Coordinates of C-alpha atoms in Angstrom, one line a residue:
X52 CA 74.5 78.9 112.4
X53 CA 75.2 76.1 109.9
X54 CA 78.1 75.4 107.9
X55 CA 75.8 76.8 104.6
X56 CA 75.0 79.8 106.3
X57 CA 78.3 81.3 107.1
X58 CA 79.4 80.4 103.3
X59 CA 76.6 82.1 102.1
X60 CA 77.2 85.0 104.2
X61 CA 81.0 85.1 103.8
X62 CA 80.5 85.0 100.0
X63 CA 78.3 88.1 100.2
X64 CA 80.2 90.0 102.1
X65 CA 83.6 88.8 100.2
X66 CA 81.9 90.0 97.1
X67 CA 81.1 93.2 98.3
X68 CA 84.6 94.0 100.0
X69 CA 86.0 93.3 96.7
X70 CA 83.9 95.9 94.9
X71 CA 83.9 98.2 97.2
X72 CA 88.0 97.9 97.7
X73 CA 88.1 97.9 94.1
X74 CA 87.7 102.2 94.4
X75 CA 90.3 102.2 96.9
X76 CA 92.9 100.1 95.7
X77 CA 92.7 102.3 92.0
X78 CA 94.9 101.4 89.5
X79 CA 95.5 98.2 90.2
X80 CA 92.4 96.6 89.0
X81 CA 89.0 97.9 87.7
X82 CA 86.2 97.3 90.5
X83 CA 83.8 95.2 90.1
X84 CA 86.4 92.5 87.5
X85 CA 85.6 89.2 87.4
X86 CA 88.2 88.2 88.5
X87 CA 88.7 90.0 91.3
X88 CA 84.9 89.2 92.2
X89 CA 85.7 85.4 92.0
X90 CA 89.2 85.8 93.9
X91 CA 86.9 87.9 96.7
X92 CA 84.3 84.9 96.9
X93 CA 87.6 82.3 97.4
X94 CA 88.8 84.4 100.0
X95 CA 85.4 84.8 101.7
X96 CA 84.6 80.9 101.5
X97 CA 87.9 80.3 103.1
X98 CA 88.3 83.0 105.8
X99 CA 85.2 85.5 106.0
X100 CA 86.1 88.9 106.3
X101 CA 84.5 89.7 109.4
X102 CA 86.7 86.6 110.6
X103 CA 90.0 87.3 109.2
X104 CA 89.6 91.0 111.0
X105 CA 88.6 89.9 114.4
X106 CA 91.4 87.4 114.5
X107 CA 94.0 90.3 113.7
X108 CA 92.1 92.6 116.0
X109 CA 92.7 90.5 118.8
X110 CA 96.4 89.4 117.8
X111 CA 98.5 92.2 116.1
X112 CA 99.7 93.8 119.2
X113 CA 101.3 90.6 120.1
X114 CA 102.9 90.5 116.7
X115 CA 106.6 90.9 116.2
X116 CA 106.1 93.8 113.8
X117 CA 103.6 95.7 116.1
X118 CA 105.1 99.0 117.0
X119 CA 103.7 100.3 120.4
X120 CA 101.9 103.7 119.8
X121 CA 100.1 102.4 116.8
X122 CA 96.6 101.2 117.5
X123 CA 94.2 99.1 115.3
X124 CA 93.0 102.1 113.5
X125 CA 96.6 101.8 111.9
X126 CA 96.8 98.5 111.2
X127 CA 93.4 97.8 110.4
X128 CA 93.7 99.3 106.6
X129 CA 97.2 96.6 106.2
X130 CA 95.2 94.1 107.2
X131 CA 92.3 95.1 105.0
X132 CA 94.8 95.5 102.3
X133 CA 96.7 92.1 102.9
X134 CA 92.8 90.4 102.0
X135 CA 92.1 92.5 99.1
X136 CA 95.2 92.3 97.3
X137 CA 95.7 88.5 97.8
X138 CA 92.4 87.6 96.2
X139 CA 93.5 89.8 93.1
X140 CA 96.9 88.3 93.1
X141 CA 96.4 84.5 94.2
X142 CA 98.8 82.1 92.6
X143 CA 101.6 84.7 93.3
X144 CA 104.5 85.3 95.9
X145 CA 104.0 88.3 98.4
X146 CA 107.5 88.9 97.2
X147 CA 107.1 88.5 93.5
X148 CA 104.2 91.5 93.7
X149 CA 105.1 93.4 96.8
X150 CA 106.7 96.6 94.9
X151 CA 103.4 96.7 93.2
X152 CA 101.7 96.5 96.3
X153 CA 104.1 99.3 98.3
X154 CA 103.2 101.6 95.5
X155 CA 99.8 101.6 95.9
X156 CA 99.7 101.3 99.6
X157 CA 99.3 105.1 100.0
X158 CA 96.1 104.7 98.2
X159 CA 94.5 102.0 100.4
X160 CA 96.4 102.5 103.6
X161 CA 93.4 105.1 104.1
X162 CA 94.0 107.1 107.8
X163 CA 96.8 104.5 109.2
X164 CA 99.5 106.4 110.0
X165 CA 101.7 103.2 109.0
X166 CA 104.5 103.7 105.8
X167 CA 105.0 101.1 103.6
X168 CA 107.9 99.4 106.0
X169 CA 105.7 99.5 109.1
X170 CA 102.3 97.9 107.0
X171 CA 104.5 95.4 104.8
X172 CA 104.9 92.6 107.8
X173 CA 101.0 93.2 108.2
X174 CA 100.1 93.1 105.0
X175 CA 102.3 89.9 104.3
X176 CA 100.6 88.6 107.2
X177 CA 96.9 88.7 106.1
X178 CA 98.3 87.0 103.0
X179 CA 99.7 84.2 104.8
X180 CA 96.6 83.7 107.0
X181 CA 94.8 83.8 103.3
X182 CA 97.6 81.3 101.8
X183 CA 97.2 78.7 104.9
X184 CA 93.1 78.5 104.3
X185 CA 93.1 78.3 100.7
X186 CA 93.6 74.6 98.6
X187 CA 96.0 74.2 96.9
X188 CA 97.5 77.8 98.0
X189 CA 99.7 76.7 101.1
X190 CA 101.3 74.4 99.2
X191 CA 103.6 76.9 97.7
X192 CA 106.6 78.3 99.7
X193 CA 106.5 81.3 101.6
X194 CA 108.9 82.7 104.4

């Protein structure tokens, strides 16, 4: 597959997992925004979705958050939550937004069984993995 067809396929897919997260993320931004459709495509030319989740499929048990007894069914929706809500708030700190983000986590966390202090190191996670493979984004300072 070339270069151009990957884009184009993580740009379709990016734009759908924004609309379609849109629903499940509620009140913190209308589906379907421009914005959040152009912040979606960003994140899906960078990292595809389909990407970004295999890597953590294959890597969060080895993670120093990863609680044994949890599966990927848990940590799946952080994950998923980690990409949607960084293309909505790009240009911010995980910090700077992250009691917006543990309010609504009981929203999107869907069927994981994880509270907000067992997701947060997942969800700030996917950011990070977001942050690195954007320009101009790993430029600012994150711990």
């Amino acid at each position: 597959m070339s270069n151009k067809q990957g884009h184009d396929t993580g740009e379709g897919v990016g734009a759908d997992a924004v609309a379609v997260t849109g629903a499940v993320v509620g009140s913190v931004a209308e589906p379907g925004t421009v914005v959040g459709t152009v912040a979606g495509e960003a994140a899906a030319a960078a990292i595809g979705p389909n990407d970004y989740s295999q890597y953590f499929q294959a890597n969060y048990r080895s993670q120093p958050y990863y609680s044994s007894g949890r599966d990927w069914s848990d940590y799946q929706p952080a994950y998923q939550y980690g990409y949607d809500t960084y293309g909505q708030y790009r240009g911010q700190r995980f910090e700077d937004v992250e009691a917006q983000l543990e309010r609504d986590w009981a929203h999107a966390r869907a069927r994981s069984r994880l509270a907000w202090a067992e997701a947060r190191d997942a969800v700030r996670d996917g950011w990070h993995r977001l942050q690195r493979a954007l320009p101009g984004d790993a430029d600012r300072a994150y711990r």
